[in-house]
Amino acid sequence: MGLNIADFVNRTLGEINKKNCRNLECIKNLIQKAIDFYNLKSYEEVETNHLGTIRCLHIHSIVEENILSKIVEVAINREKDLNIEAVYEGHVVREY
């Protein structure tokens, strides 16, 4: 039996961190788990340079972007004006 998005987010946030899980790294980890759980073709690429580590999200399709955006929306309970671009600080590549 599959989980709806709200159930997936609530269960996964509990597994990731029992504390306040509203920071960007936590949301990025949630997105990565969603990509694996829902077998999406989108993927995250991690680049390390002299400035530090950059996580870049490559989105495969509009449908997958909508799913991942909904996961962000549910995770933050609409408390902030946060979207997938803000979570990845502009490091989003759309491959559709």
CSV table of C-alpha atoms in Angstrom, one decimal:
chain,number,residue,atom,x,y,z
A,1,MET,CA,0.0,0.0,0.0
A,2,GLY,CA,1.4,3.4,-1.0
A,3,LEU,CA,1.5,6.5,1.1
A,4,ASN,CA,-0.1,9.8,0.1
A,5,ILE,CA,2.2,12.8,0.1
A,6,ALA,CA,1.1,14.1,3.5
A,7,ASP,CA,1.6,10.7,5.2
A,8,PHE,CA,5.0,10.3,3.4
A,9,VAL,CA,6.2,13.7,4.6
A,10,ASN,CA,5.0,13.2,8.2
A,11,ARG,CA,6.6,9.7,8.5
A,12,THR,CA,9.8,10.7,6.8
A,13,LEU,CA,10.3,13.9,8.8
A,14,GLY,CA,9.9,11.9,11.9
A,15,GLU,CA,12.6,9.5,10.7
A,16,ILE,CA,15.0,12.3,9.6
A,17,ASN,CA,14.9,14.3,12.8
A,18,LYS,CA,12.6,14.3,15.8
A,19,LYS,CA,13.4,18.0,16.4
A,20,ASN,CA,12.2,21.0,14.4
A,21,CYS,CA,12.7,19.9,10.8
A,22,ARG,CA,12.1,23.1,9.0
A,23,ASN,CA,15.6,24.0,7.9
A,24,LEU,CA,16.7,23.7,4.3
A,25,GLU,CA,19.1,20.7,4.8
A,26,CYS,CA,16.2,18.7,6.3
A,27,ILE,CA,13.9,19.6,3.4
A,28,LYS,CA,16.7,18.6,0.9
A,29,ASN,CA,17.0,15.3,2.7
A,30,LEU,CA,13.2,14.9,2.5
A,31,ILE,CA,13.3,15.6,-1.2
A,32,GLN,CA,16.0,13.0,-1.8
A,33,LYS,CA,14.0,10.4,0.1
A,34,ALA,CA,10.9,11.3,-1.9
A,35,ILE,CA,12.9,10.8,-5.2
A,36,ASP,CA,13.9,7.3,-4.0
A,37,PHE,CA,10.5,6.4,-2.5
A,38,TYR,CA,8.4,7.4,-5.5
A,39,ASN,CA,11.0,6.1,-8.0
A,40,LEU,CA,11.4,9.5,-9.7
A,41,LYS,CA,13.9,10.1,-12.5
A,42,SER,CA,14.9,13.4,-10.9
A,43,TYR,CA,18.2,13.4,-9.0
A,44,GLU,CA,20.4,15.4,-6.8
A,45,GLU,CA,24.0,16.2,-7.7
A,46,VAL,CA,26.5,17.2,-5.0
A,47,GLU,CA,29.5,19.4,-6.0
A,48,THR,CA,32.3,20.3,-3.7
A,49,ASN,CA,34.6,23.2,-4.4
A,50,HIS,CA,36.7,25.8,-2.5
A,51,LEU,CA,33.5,27.5,-1.4
A,52,GLY,CA,32.0,24.4,0.1
A,53,THR,CA,29.3,21.9,-0.9
A,54,ILE,CA,26.5,22.7,-3.3
A,55,ARG,CA,23.5,20.4,-3.8
A,56,CYS,CA,21.9,20.8,-7.2
A,57,LEU,CA,18.5,19.3,-8.1
A,58,HIS,CA,18.0,18.0,-11.6
A,59,ILE,CA,14.3,17.8,-12.3
A,60,HIS,CA,13.2,15.3,-15.0
A,61,SER,CA,9.7,16.5,-15.8
A,62,ILE,CA,6.9,19.0,-14.9
A,63,VAL,CA,5.0,16.2,-13.2
A,64,GLU,CA,8.0,15.4,-10.9
A,65,GLU,CA,8.6,19.1,-10.2
A,66,ASN,CA,4.9,19.3,-9.1
A,67,ILE,CA,5.3,16.3,-6.8
A,68,LEU,CA,8.5,17.6,-5.2
A,69,SER,CA,7.0,21.1,-4.9
A,70,LYS,CA,4.0,19.6,-3.1
A,71,ILE,CA,6.3,17.8,-0.7
A,72,VAL,CA,8.0,21.1,0.2
A,73,GLU,CA,4.6,22.7,0.7
A,74,VAL,CA,3.4,20.0,3.0
A,75,ALA,CA,6.7,19.8,4.9
A,76,ILE,CA,6.6,23.5,5.8
A,77,ASN,CA,2.9,23.6,6.5
A,78,ARG,CA,2.7,26.8,4.3
A,79,GLU,CA,4.4,28.6,7.2
A,80,LYS,CA,6.9,30.3,4.8
A,81,ASP,CA,6.9,31.3,1.2
A,82,LEU,CA,9.3,28.5,0.3
A,83,ASN,CA,9.5,26.7,-2.9
A,84,ILE,CA,11.8,24.2,-4.5
A,85,GLU,CA,14.0,27.0,-6.0
A,86,ALA,CA,14.4,28.5,-2.5
A,87,VAL,CA,15.3,25.2,-0.9
A,88,TYR,CA,18.1,24.6,-3.4
A,89,GLU,CA,19.1,28.3,-3.4
A,90,GLY,CA,18.6,28.5,-7.2
A,91,HIS,CA,20.5,25.4,-8.0
A,92,VAL,CA,17.7,23.7,-9.9
A,93,VAL,CA,18.2,22.3,-13.4
A,94,ARG,CA,15.0,21.5,-15.4
A,95,GLU,CA,15.7,18.7,-17.9
A,96,TYR,CA,12.3,18.8,-19.6
